[in-house]
């Protein structure tokens, strides 16, 4: 399965995505606000809003927002959740194809920017921004541990997980248009979340590579993971995250 096909899988799990995927630390959101210097009259463009996991924190601050996503079901969930915010509008379209009717003070993308075509992601972002505007790309990254549950699950993945794509999106920075931005400011915000076995399987069920597994492989993988959590980890597992921010201003 190509990366283009894989990025559409999230739409099949829109309700589950909203139910179980974590949001982002308030400290990170506030840092973006302060670094960008946006004010009450600022406009924000969100690339890949999904169900609005990051959108809500900015919407509550009353910024005018236009939020893009390719998933109709994802946007439907976001619209319903944020129906009380007239300052937020949604567009079902890819960032690569969307045409703006104006400029923005801030472009944000939460766990989505790496899905945008690398040939145009920074070019499009710089084109959308006012002079002196900012780009904030952030995501929740899993912190790998060298012992415990996440090491023990490896044998299950070796047995049931199939390599799905060879051209996964990358997080490299040497892309066309990146020179329009100053050197990035990097911030990392560690945090943890504890999941029951049921919750953890729901979480895995929102990951594109797990959604795309053949049904038999996915079911056997999940059964093995549940058994491991229930028999060796007292029915719950703690996942260590780092919320990672890459913040850039236009030159």
XYZ file of N, CA and C in Angstrom:
753
model
N 0.852 -1.199 0.000
C 0.000 0.000 0.000
C 0.879 1.238 0.000
N 0.574 2.189 -0.877
C 1.366 3.404 -0.975
C 1.045 4.354 0.164
N 1.929 5.329 0.393
C 1.671 6.315 1.443
C 0.437 7.141 1.113
N 0.182 7.359 -0.197
C -1.011 8.099 -0.602
C -2.269 7.371 -0.177
N -2.286 6.054 -0.352
C -3.432 5.248 0.064
C -3.502 5.141 1.584
N -2.364 5.009 2.221
C -2.331 4.789 3.654
C -2.902 5.979 4.418
N -2.673 7.195 3.926
C -3.141 8.368 4.662
C -4.651 8.519 4.625
N -5.325 7.758 3.759
C -6.786 7.820 3.723
C -7.434 6.884 4.737
N -6.647 6.024 5.369
C -7.223 5.025 6.270
C -7.820 5.646 7.529
N -7.306 6.810 7.948
C -7.798 7.426 9.179
C -9.292 7.722 9.108
N -9.773 8.044 7.907
C -11.183 8.388 7.754
C -12.096 7.228 8.110
N -11.591 5.990 8.004
C -12.408 4.819 8.321
C -12.571 4.621 9.821
N -11.801 5.355 10.611
C -11.846 5.195 12.070
C -12.084 6.533 12.759
N -12.897 7.392 12.139
C -13.045 8.769 12.617
C -13.575 8.850 14.045
N -14.647 8.126 14.343
C -15.244 8.187 15.686
C -14.279 7.619 16.718
N -13.655 6.508 16.388
C -12.684 5.897 17.290
C -11.486 6.812 17.496
N -11.046 7.472 16.452
C -9.927 8.419 16.528
C -10.235 9.517 17.542
N -11.432 10.062 17.454
C -11.822 11.118 18.390
C -11.911 10.583 19.814
N -12.373 9.355 19.962
C -12.583 8.761 21.282
C -11.281 8.466 22.011
N -10.257 7.991 21.291
C -9.097 7.433 21.980
C -7.777 8.144 21.707
N -7.645 8.835 20.576
C -6.366 9.504 20.309
C -6.163 10.658 21.293
N -4.948 10.806 21.805
C -4.701 11.895 22.759
C -4.632 13.251 22.067
N -4.842 14.286 22.849
C -4.638 15.640 22.367
C -3.188 16.050 22.577
N -2.963 17.341 22.788
C -1.604 17.866 22.901
C -1.480 18.698 24.168
N -0.309 18.663 24.800
C -0.139 19.396 26.062
C -0.454 20.875 25.924
N -1.142 21.423 26.887
C -1.489 22.838 26.870
C -0.239 23.706 26.815
N 0.833 23.236 27.426
C 2.096 23.974 27.402
C 2.591 24.167 25.974
N 2.433 23.130 25.141
C 2.849 23.219 23.746
C 2.006 24.241 22.987
N 0.699 24.187 23.191
C -0.208 25.117 22.506
C 0.133 26.557 22.885
N 0.340 26.795 24.184
C 0.642 28.144 24.642
C 1.982 28.626 24.094
N 2.922 27.712 23.957
C 4.234 28.080 23.394
C 4.083 28.529 21.942
N 3.237 27.844 21.181
C 3.002 28.240 19.795
C 2.405 29.639 19.740
N 1.438 29.903 20.602
C 0.804 31.221 20.654
C 1.850 32.299 20.941
N 2.704 32.043 21.918
C 3.696 33.043 22.319
C 4.786 33.211 21.276
N 5.278 32.117 20.722
C 6.350 32.214 19.717
C 5.866 32.911 18.449
N 4.628 32.648 18.061
C 4.101 33.225 16.823
C 3.674 34.674 16.995
N 3.384 35.079 18.233
C 2.951 36.444 18.486
C 1.584 36.771 17.910
N 0.749 35.738 17.678
C -0.576 35.997 17.124
C -1.431 36.755 18.128
N -2.408 37.509 17.596
C -3.275 38.320 18.442
C -4.739 38.022 18.132
N -5.629 38.801 18.693
C -7.070 38.547 18.563
C -7.557 38.585 17.118
N -6.822 39.261 16.238
C -7.255 39.406 14.855
C -6.508 38.472 13.898
N -5.723 37.570 14.443
C -4.905 36.685 13.616
C -5.737 35.564 12.997
N -5.274 35.102 11.837
C -5.912 33.995 11.134
C -4.981 32.788 11.149
N -5.582 31.606 11.390
C -4.825 30.363 11.453
C -5.339 29.406 10.384
N -4.415 28.775 9.672
C -4.733 27.690 8.748
C -4.240 26.394 9.376
N -5.123 25.409 9.481
C -4.706 24.106 9.997
C -4.686 23.094 8.857
N -3.564 22.408 8.726
C -3.368 21.402 7.679
C -3.549 20.021 8.293
N -4.577 19.302 7.844
C -4.845 17.972 8.378
C -5.445 18.020 9.761
N -6.622 18.616 9.881
C -7.212 18.834 11.209
C -7.761 17.570 11.835
N -8.037 16.532 11.036
C -8.622 15.316 11.595
C -9.932 15.610 12.296
N -10.075 15.097 13.510
C -11.297 15.325 14.282
C -11.198 16.559 15.175
N -10.149 17.350 14.989
C -10.020 18.578 15.761
C -9.294 18.425 17.080
N -8.416 17.451 17.172
C -7.686 17.218 18.423
C -6.854 18.431 18.837
N -6.250 19.094 17.858
C -5.490 20.315 18.154
C -6.331 21.563 17.932
N -7.309 21.459 17.051
C -8.122 22.613 16.667
C -8.775 23.285 17.859
N -9.307 22.476 18.766
C -10.125 23.026 19.844
C -9.355 24.008 20.719
N -8.103 23.720 20.997
C -7.320 24.605 21.871
C -7.166 25.994 21.268
N -7.027 26.069 19.946
C -6.915 27.364 19.272
C -8.296 28.002 19.095
N -9.301 27.178 18.844
C -10.667 27.690 18.687
C -11.139 28.361 19.970
N -10.802 27.774 21.100
C -11.207 28.334 22.388
C -10.562 29.685 22.658
N -9.450 29.951 21.989
C -8.790 31.249 22.116
C -9.362 32.269 21.120
N -10.348 31.851 20.344
C -11.153 32.710 19.471
C -10.418 33.226 18.231
N -9.383 32.506 17.799
C -8.745 32.871 16.543
C -9.629 32.429 15.382
N -9.579 33.171 14.286
C -10.265 32.747 13.069
C -9.453 31.610 12.455
N -10.129 30.499 12.144
C -9.435 29.322 11.661
C -10.111 28.749 10.420
N -9.289 28.311 9.474
C -9.743 27.467 8.383
C -8.984 26.156 8.511
N -9.728 25.053 8.535
C -9.142 23.749 8.833
C -9.368 22.794 7.660
N -8.283 22.242 7.138
C -8.343 21.364 5.971
C -8.160 19.911 6.376
N -8.884 19.027 5.694
C -8.628 17.589 5.817
C -9.242 16.890 4.619
N -8.676 15.732 4.258
C -9.193 14.971 3.124
C -10.279 13.992 3.541
N -10.497 13.817 4.839
C -11.450 12.822 5.331
C -12.805 13.423 5.656
N -13.833 13.043 4.901
C -15.175 13.584 5.130
C -15.701 13.204 6.514
N -15.458 11.969 6.943
C -15.948 11.533 8.252
C -15.184 12.201 9.385
N -13.891 12.405 9.194
C -13.095 13.117 10.197
C -13.623 14.542 10.372
N -13.866 15.216 9.260
C -14.370 16.585 9.323
C -15.760 16.625 9.944
N -16.580 15.623 9.658
C -17.927 15.587 10.235
C -17.853 15.538 11.757
N -16.929 14.742 12.292
C -16.749 14.674 13.738
C -16.260 16.015 14.281
N -15.303 16.619 13.592
C -14.759 17.904 14.032
C -15.825 18.997 13.996
N -16.605 19.037 12.939
C -17.667 20.045 12.825
C -18.655 19.938 13.986
N -19.054 18.728 14.292
C -20.016 18.512 15.377
C -19.423 18.949 16.709
N -18.178 18.558 16.950
C -17.526 18.883 18.224
C -17.336 20.377 18.391
N -17.035 21.066 17.291
C -16.710 22.489 17.356
C -17.827 23.372 16.789
N -19.047 22.852 16.811
C -20.177 23.596 16.257
C -20.443 24.899 17.000
N -19.976 25.003 18.223
C -20.189 26.215 19.004
C -19.160 27.297 18.760
N -18.280 27.087 17.774
C -17.221 28.053 17.491
C -17.403 28.616 16.081
N -18.099 29.727 15.945
C -18.321 30.313 14.621
C -17.045 30.831 13.969
N -15.971 30.922 14.738
C -14.688 31.387 14.215
C -13.920 30.292 13.461
N -14.484 29.070 13.430
C -13.800 27.933 12.814
C -14.613 27.410 11.635
N -13.948 27.218 10.491
C -14.603 26.614 9.330
C -13.741 25.472 8.805
N -14.383 24.529 8.143
C -13.708 23.321 7.677
C -13.847 23.180 6.168
N -12.780 22.666 5.540
C -12.768 22.444 4.100
C -12.261 21.029 3.840
N -13.054 20.249 3.110
C -12.653 18.886 2.769
C -11.819 18.916 1.492
N -10.527 19.109 1.662
C -9.625 19.189 0.512
C -8.183 19.031 0.971
N -7.367 18.479 0.096
C -5.945 18.327 0.388
C -5.251 19.677 0.326
N -4.282 19.867 1.199
C -3.503 21.104 1.237
C -2.838 21.368 -0.102
N -2.399 20.290 -0.766
C -1.710 20.432 -2.046
C -2.607 21.063 -3.116
N -3.917 20.888 -2.990
C -4.852 21.327 -4.033
C -5.630 22.580 -3.641
N -5.664 22.897 -2.377
C -6.517 23.978 -1.879
C -5.986 25.350 -2.298
N -6.899 26.231 -2.690
C -6.537 27.588 -3.060
C -7.094 28.567 -2.027
N -6.233 29.353 -1.422
C -6.634 30.289 -0.379
C -7.156 31.593 -0.967
N -8.100 32.210 -0.242
C -8.579 33.527 -0.652
C -7.927 34.640 0.167
N -6.873 34.294 0.882
C -6.183 35.290 1.695
C -4.979 34.669 2.379
N -4.264 35.480 3.139
C -3.060 35.030 3.833
C -3.358 34.766 5.309
N -2.459 34.001 5.945
C -2.618 33.610 7.333
C -1.410 34.043 8.148
N -1.647 34.231 9.437
C -0.564 34.606 10.345
C 0.155 33.381 10.899
N -0.550 32.246 10.897
C 0.012 31.022 11.457
C -0.561 29.826 10.710
N 0.309 28.914 10.316
C -0.103 27.613 9.787
C 0.283 26.571 10.822
N -0.672 25.728 11.210
C -0.390 24.653 12.156
C -0.705 23.313 11.500
N -0.013 22.279 11.954
C -0.303 20.926 11.490
C 0.075 19.956 12.593
N -0.910 19.218 13.083
C -0.714 18.304 14.207
C -0.745 16.857 13.717
N 0.398 16.191 13.764
C 0.527 14.794 13.349
C -0.029 14.581 11.948
N 0.230 15.529 11.057
C -0.315 15.435 9.705
C 0.619 15.964 8.628
N 1.545 16.843 8.960
C 2.349 17.520 7.950
C 3.195 16.545 7.145
N 3.611 15.441 7.764
C 4.445 14.466 7.064
C 3.675 13.722 5.964
N 2.334 13.829 5.971
C 1.541 13.213 4.908
C 1.439 14.112 3.674
N 1.766 15.389 3.812
C 1.700 16.307 2.677
C 2.867 16.014 1.732
N 2.613 16.083 0.444
C 3.640 15.841 -0.567
C 4.909 16.623 -0.219
N 6.044 15.936 -0.019
C 7.274 16.622 0.387
C 7.782 17.633 -0.630
N 7.369 17.499 -1.871
C 7.819 18.446 -2.890
C 7.187 19.819 -2.720
N 6.056 19.880 -2.017
C 5.330 21.158 -1.940
C 4.961 21.593 -0.525
N 5.209 20.768 0.480
C 4.666 21.078 1.812
C 5.149 22.432 2.340
N 6.451 22.716 2.210
C 6.961 23.999 2.705
C 6.662 25.135 1.731
N 6.655 24.835 0.449
C 6.300 25.852 -0.536
C 4.875 26.340 -0.308
N 3.967 25.402 -0.130
C 2.562 25.764 0.084
C 2.381 26.517 1.398
N 3.105 26.085 2.426
C 2.993 26.757 3.722
C 3.476 28.193 3.632
N 4.596 28.413 2.965
C 5.124 29.775 2.862
C 4.209 30.653 2.019
N 3.613 30.079 0.987
C 2.679 30.838 0.152
C 1.432 31.259 0.922
N 1.019 30.454 1.882
C -0.201 30.729 2.645
C 0.013 31.777 3.733
N 1.269 32.060 4.067
C 1.569 32.916 5.214
C 1.795 34.378 4.827
N 1.363 35.238 5.733
C 1.720 36.650 5.647
C 3.234 36.783 5.847
N 3.791 37.893 5.416
C 5.197 38.157 5.706
C 5.403 38.163 7.215
N 6.375 37.411 7.688
C 6.604 37.306 9.120
C 5.724 36.289 9.808
N 4.959 35.516 9.018
C 4.093 34.490 9.591
C 4.875 33.282 10.071
N 4.170 32.348 10.713
C 4.836 31.222 11.359
C 4.200 29.892 10.964
N 5.030 28.859 11.013
C 4.604 27.480 10.771
C 4.914 26.667 12.012
N 3.893 26.007 12.570
C 4.072 25.158 13.750
C 3.643 23.741 13.403
N 4.606 22.833 13.360
C 4.355 21.428 13.080
C 4.624 20.653 14.360
N 3.660 19.855 14.803
C 3.855 19.142 16.065
C 3.152 17.792 16.042
N 3.596 16.907 16.912
C 3.031 15.557 16.955
C 3.392 14.903 18.277
N 2.636 13.857 18.605
C 2.946 13.026 19.762
C 3.758 11.829 19.291
N 4.975 11.719 19.791
C 5.868 10.638 19.393
C 5.993 9.608 20.518
N 5.984 8.337 20.136
C 6.181 7.269 21.105
C 7.646 7.222 21.535
N 7.886 7.130 22.827
C 9.245 7.011 23.358
C 9.554 5.529 23.532
N 10.478 5.033 22.775
C 10.806 3.610 22.832
C 11.618 3.290 24.080
N 11.244 2.195 24.722
C 11.961 1.726 25.909
C 12.684 0.424 25.567
N 13.797 0.167 26.257
C 14.588 -1.021 25.937
C 14.233 -2.212 26.819
N 13.109 -2.115 27.528
C 12.646 -3.244 28.317
C 11.145 -3.086 28.552
N 10.532 -4.180 29.020
C 9.120 -4.110 29.367
C 8.182 -4.437 28.211
N 6.959 -3.957 28.337
C 5.867 -4.323 27.439
C 6.204 -4.110 25.966
N 6.737 -2.964 25.617
C 6.940 -2.648 24.210
C 8.047 -3.479 23.577
N 8.948 -4.003 24.391
C 9.940 -4.951 23.887
C 9.296 -6.325 23.719
N 8.464 -6.704 24.682
C 7.821 -8.021 24.621
C 6.849 -8.156 23.458
N 6.267 -7.064 23.035
C 5.330 -7.148 21.902
C 6.043 -7.373 20.574
N 7.356 -7.189 20.538
C 8.069 -7.273 19.265
C 7.901 -8.631 18.599
N 7.879 -9.699 19.398
C 7.731 -11.034 18.813
C 6.375 -11.170 18.115
N 5.343 -10.511 18.656
C 4.025 -10.537 18.018
C 4.053 -9.785 16.693
N 4.748 -8.660 16.693
C 4.858 -7.894 15.451
C 5.688 -8.648 14.410
N 6.718 -9.338 14.878
C 7.529 -10.125 13.949
C 6.691 -11.216 13.275
N 5.699 -11.718 14.007
C 4.883 -12.817 13.500
C 3.721 -12.349 12.622
N 3.084 -11.245 13.010
C 1.818 -10.884 12.374
C 1.826 -9.568 11.599
N 2.815 -8.743 11.854
C 2.834 -7.432 11.197
C 3.563 -7.533 9.878
N 2.959 -7.046 8.826
C 3.573 -7.096 7.507
C 4.051 -5.709 7.106
N 5.256 -5.613 6.550
C 5.668 -4.311 6.011
C 4.681 -3.884 4.928
N 4.107 -2.717 5.077
C 3.028 -2.305 4.193
C 3.481 -1.400 3.064
N 4.404 -0.506 3.368
C 4.831 0.427 2.326
C 6.327 0.661 2.445
N 6.939 0.942 1.310
C 8.370 1.218 1.300
C 8.647 2.711 1.275
N 7.606 3.495 0.972
C 7.821 4.934 0.798
C 7.102 5.731 1.880
N 7.342 5.370 3.134
C 6.726 6.102 4.233
C 7.143 7.573 4.208
N 6.237 8.466 4.619
C 6.615 9.875 4.713
C 7.778 10.047 5.691
N 8.628 10.995 5.432
C 9.774 11.233 6.290
C 9.635 12.562 7.016
N 10.471 12.754 8.014
C 10.478 14.003 8.778
C 11.730 14.824 8.458
N 12.345 14.566 7.301
C 13.539 15.317 6.910
C 13.190 16.790 6.718
N 14.219 17.625 6.724
C 13.984 19.067 6.606
C 14.508 19.652 5.302
N 15.181 18.859 4.484
C 15.768 19.382 3.247
C 14.766 19.266 2.098
N 13.671 20.001 2.222
C 12.616 19.967 1.233
C 12.536 21.299 0.498
N 12.039 21.290 -0.751
C 11.862 22.546 -1.481
C 10.999 23.523 -0.683
N 11.445 24.763 -0.620
C 10.684 25.795 0.070
C 11.053 25.992 1.520
N 11.820 25.059 2.102
C 12.160 25.196 3.514
C 13.065 26.403 3.749
N 13.750 26.840 2.680
C 14.648 27.994 2.807
C 13.881 29.300 3.022
N 12.564 29.268 2.821
C 11.747 30.466 3.072
C 11.560 30.721 4.563
N 11.964 29.741 5.379
C 11.790 29.836 6.820
C 13.142 29.943 7.527
N 13.124 30.592 8.665
C 14.312 30.640 9.511
C 14.562 29.279 10.128
N 15.722 29.105 10.751
C 16.036 27.841 11.403
C 14.962 27.508 12.438
N 14.601 26.234 12.541
C 13.495 25.876 13.425
C 13.837 26.006 14.908
N 12.818 26.305 15.677
C 12.885 26.213 17.135
C 12.274 24.873 17.513
N 13.002 24.063 18.248
C 12.532 22.734 18.631
C 12.171 22.723 20.115
N 11.056 22.109 20.421
C 10.636 21.932 21.802
C 10.105 20.509 21.977
N 10.348 19.931 23.160
C 9.878 18.584 23.469
C 9.167 18.610 24.813
N 7.989 17.989 24.877
C 7.172 17.982 26.085
C 6.838 16.531 26.437
N 7.549 15.934 27.405
C 7.291 14.536 27.776
C 5.986 14.408 28.572
N 5.270 13.309 28.343
C 4.087 13.013 29.138
C 3.758 11.529 28.987
N 2.881 11.031 29.828
C 2.524 9.615 29.791
C 1.006 9.440 29.822
N 0.586 8.298 29.336
C -0.839 7.937 29.380
C -0.941 6.451 29.677
N -1.808 6.091 30.623
C -2.031 4.692 30.959
C -3.307 4.210 30.295
N -3.224 3.032 29.647
C -4.352 2.464 28.923
C -4.698 1.088 29.475
N -5.985 0.770 29.540
C -6.405 -0.612 29.750
C -6.126 -1.374 28.460
N -6.231 -2.696 28.503
C -5.995 -3.468 27.288
C -7.003 -3.094 26.201
N -8.259 -2.858 26.590
C -9.278 -2.461 25.612
C -8.947 -1.099 24.997
N -8.551 -0.166 25.837
C -8.211 1.164 25.341
C -6.987 1.119 24.430
N -6.017 0.298 24.790
C -4.799 0.238 23.987
C -5.073 -0.339 22.598
N -5.952 -1.336 22.522
C -6.317 -1.889 21.219
C -7.084 -0.854 20.404
N -7.933 -0.080 21.055
C -8.621 1.007 20.351
C -7.613 2.001 19.786
N -6.592 2.317 20.579
C -5.561 3.240 20.121
C -4.848 2.686 18.892
N -4.419 1.423 18.959
C -3.744 0.809 17.817
C -4.643 0.785 16.588
N -5.942 0.697 16.818
C -6.904 0.624 15.720
C -7.067 1.942 14.984
N -6.420 2.998 15.479
C -6.444 4.287 14.777
C -5.138 4.561 14.043
N -4.175 3.641 14.112
C -2.910 3.815 13.411
C -3.046 3.290 11.984
N -2.603 4.065 11.029
C -2.822 3.720 9.628
C -2.255 2.351 9.257
N -1.059 2.039 9.742
C -0.460 0.767 9.360
C -1.201 -0.419 9.960
N -1.790 -0.240 11.159
C -2.569 -1.311 11.775
C -3.924 -1.465 11.082
N -4.542 -0.347 10.709
C -5.813 -0.407 9.979
C -5.634 -1.178 8.675
N -4.507 -0.978 8.027
C -4.283 -1.554 6.705
C -3.830 -3.010 6.735
N -3.577 -3.577 7.902
C -3.199 -4.978 7.985
C -4.332 -5.877 7.504
N -4.017 -7.037 6.929
C -5.065 -8.026 6.655
C -5.815 -8.365 7.949
N -7.112 -8.592 7.833
C -7.935 -8.804 9.028
C -7.389 -9.902 9.932
N -6.971 -11.006 9.356
C -6.492 -12.120 10.166
C -5.242 -11.731 10.945
N -4.315 -11.086 10.285
C -3.084 -10.667 10.961
C -3.379 -9.672 12.078
N -4.248 -8.711 11.775
C -4.585 -7.704 12.787
C -5.258 -8.345 13.997
N -6.190 -9.253 13.758
C -6.896 -9.895 14.862
C -5.951 -10.712 15.730
N -5.059 -11.469 15.111
C -4.104 -12.278 15.875
C -3.126 -11.390 16.639
N -2.684 -10.316 16.014
C -1.789 -9.368 16.688
C -2.472 -8.778 17.911
N -3.689 -8.319 17.752
C -4.416 -7.695 18.861
C -4.713 -8.697 19.976
N -5.074 -9.912 19.608
C -5.321 -10.941 20.625
C -4.070 -11.199 21.452
N -2.928 -11.274 20.787
C -1.676 -11.498 21.504
C -1.326 -10.342 22.424
N -1.567 -9.117 21.980
C -1.272 -7.937 22.791
C -2.180 -7.881 24.007
N -3.467 -8.148 23.824
C -4.401 -8.167 24.962
C -3.982 -9.214 25.977
N -3.632 -10.399 25.505
C -3.210 -11.471 26.403
C -1.970 -11.059 27.191
N -1.034 -10.399 26.528
C 0.188 -9.953 27.199
C -0.130 -8.917 28.281
N -0.973 -7.960 27.964
C -1.322 -6.913 28.940
C -2.052 -7.513 30.133
N -2.975 -8.420 29.875
C -3.795 -8.980 30.950
C -3.005 -9.934 31.839
N -2.106 -10.721 31.262
C -1.412 -11.744 32.044
C -0.109 -11.264 32.664
N 0.533 -10.264 32.072
C 1.855 -9.857 32.567
C 1.914 -8.416 33.071
N 0.889 -7.622 32.763
C 0.954 -6.201 33.117
C -0.300 -5.713 33.853
N -0.942 -6.648 34.555
C -2.076 -6.305 35.423
C -3.174 -5.525 34.696
N -3.346 -5.821 33.427
C -4.467 -5.264 32.684
C -4.291 -3.841 32.194
N -3.085 -3.289 32.320
C -2.897 -1.927 31.827
C -1.445 -1.693 31.419
N -1.261 -0.725 30.552
C 0.076 -0.409 30.067
C 0.226 1.104 30.018
N 1.397 1.578 30.414
C 1.682 3.012 30.376
C 2.553 3.322 29.169
N 2.062 4.233 28.368
C 2.766 4.623 27.142
C 3.429 5.971 27.383
N 4.716 6.035 27.090
C 5.478 7.271 27.251
C 5.498 8.027 25.916
N 5.107 9.282 25.981
C 5.060 10.127 24.794
C 6.028 11.299 24.940
N 6.401 11.832 23.792
C 6.994 13.164 23.713
C 6.207 13.950 22.676
N 5.607 15.044 23.105
C 5.002 15.960 22.140
C 6.131 16.825 21.594
N 6.349 16.750 20.300
C 7.493 17.398 19.660
C 7.002 18.554 18.783
N 7.572 19.721 19.003
C 7.209 20.923 18.246
C 8.372 21.353 17.359
N 8.065 21.607 16.086
C 8.996 22.204 15.136
C 8.363 23.529 14.701
N 8.933 24.633 15.179
C 8.354 25.954 14.938
C 9.287 26.765 14.044
N 8.730 27.359 12.991
C 9.529 28.129 12.034
C 8.809 29.439 11.700
N 9.600 30.482 11.536
C 9.072 31.765 11.067
C 9.577 32.024 9.657
N 8.759 32.713 8.864
C 9.217 33.065 7.534
C 10.329 34.097 7.637
N 11.202 34.056 6.664
C 12.353 34.973 6.654
C 11.894 36.406 6.398
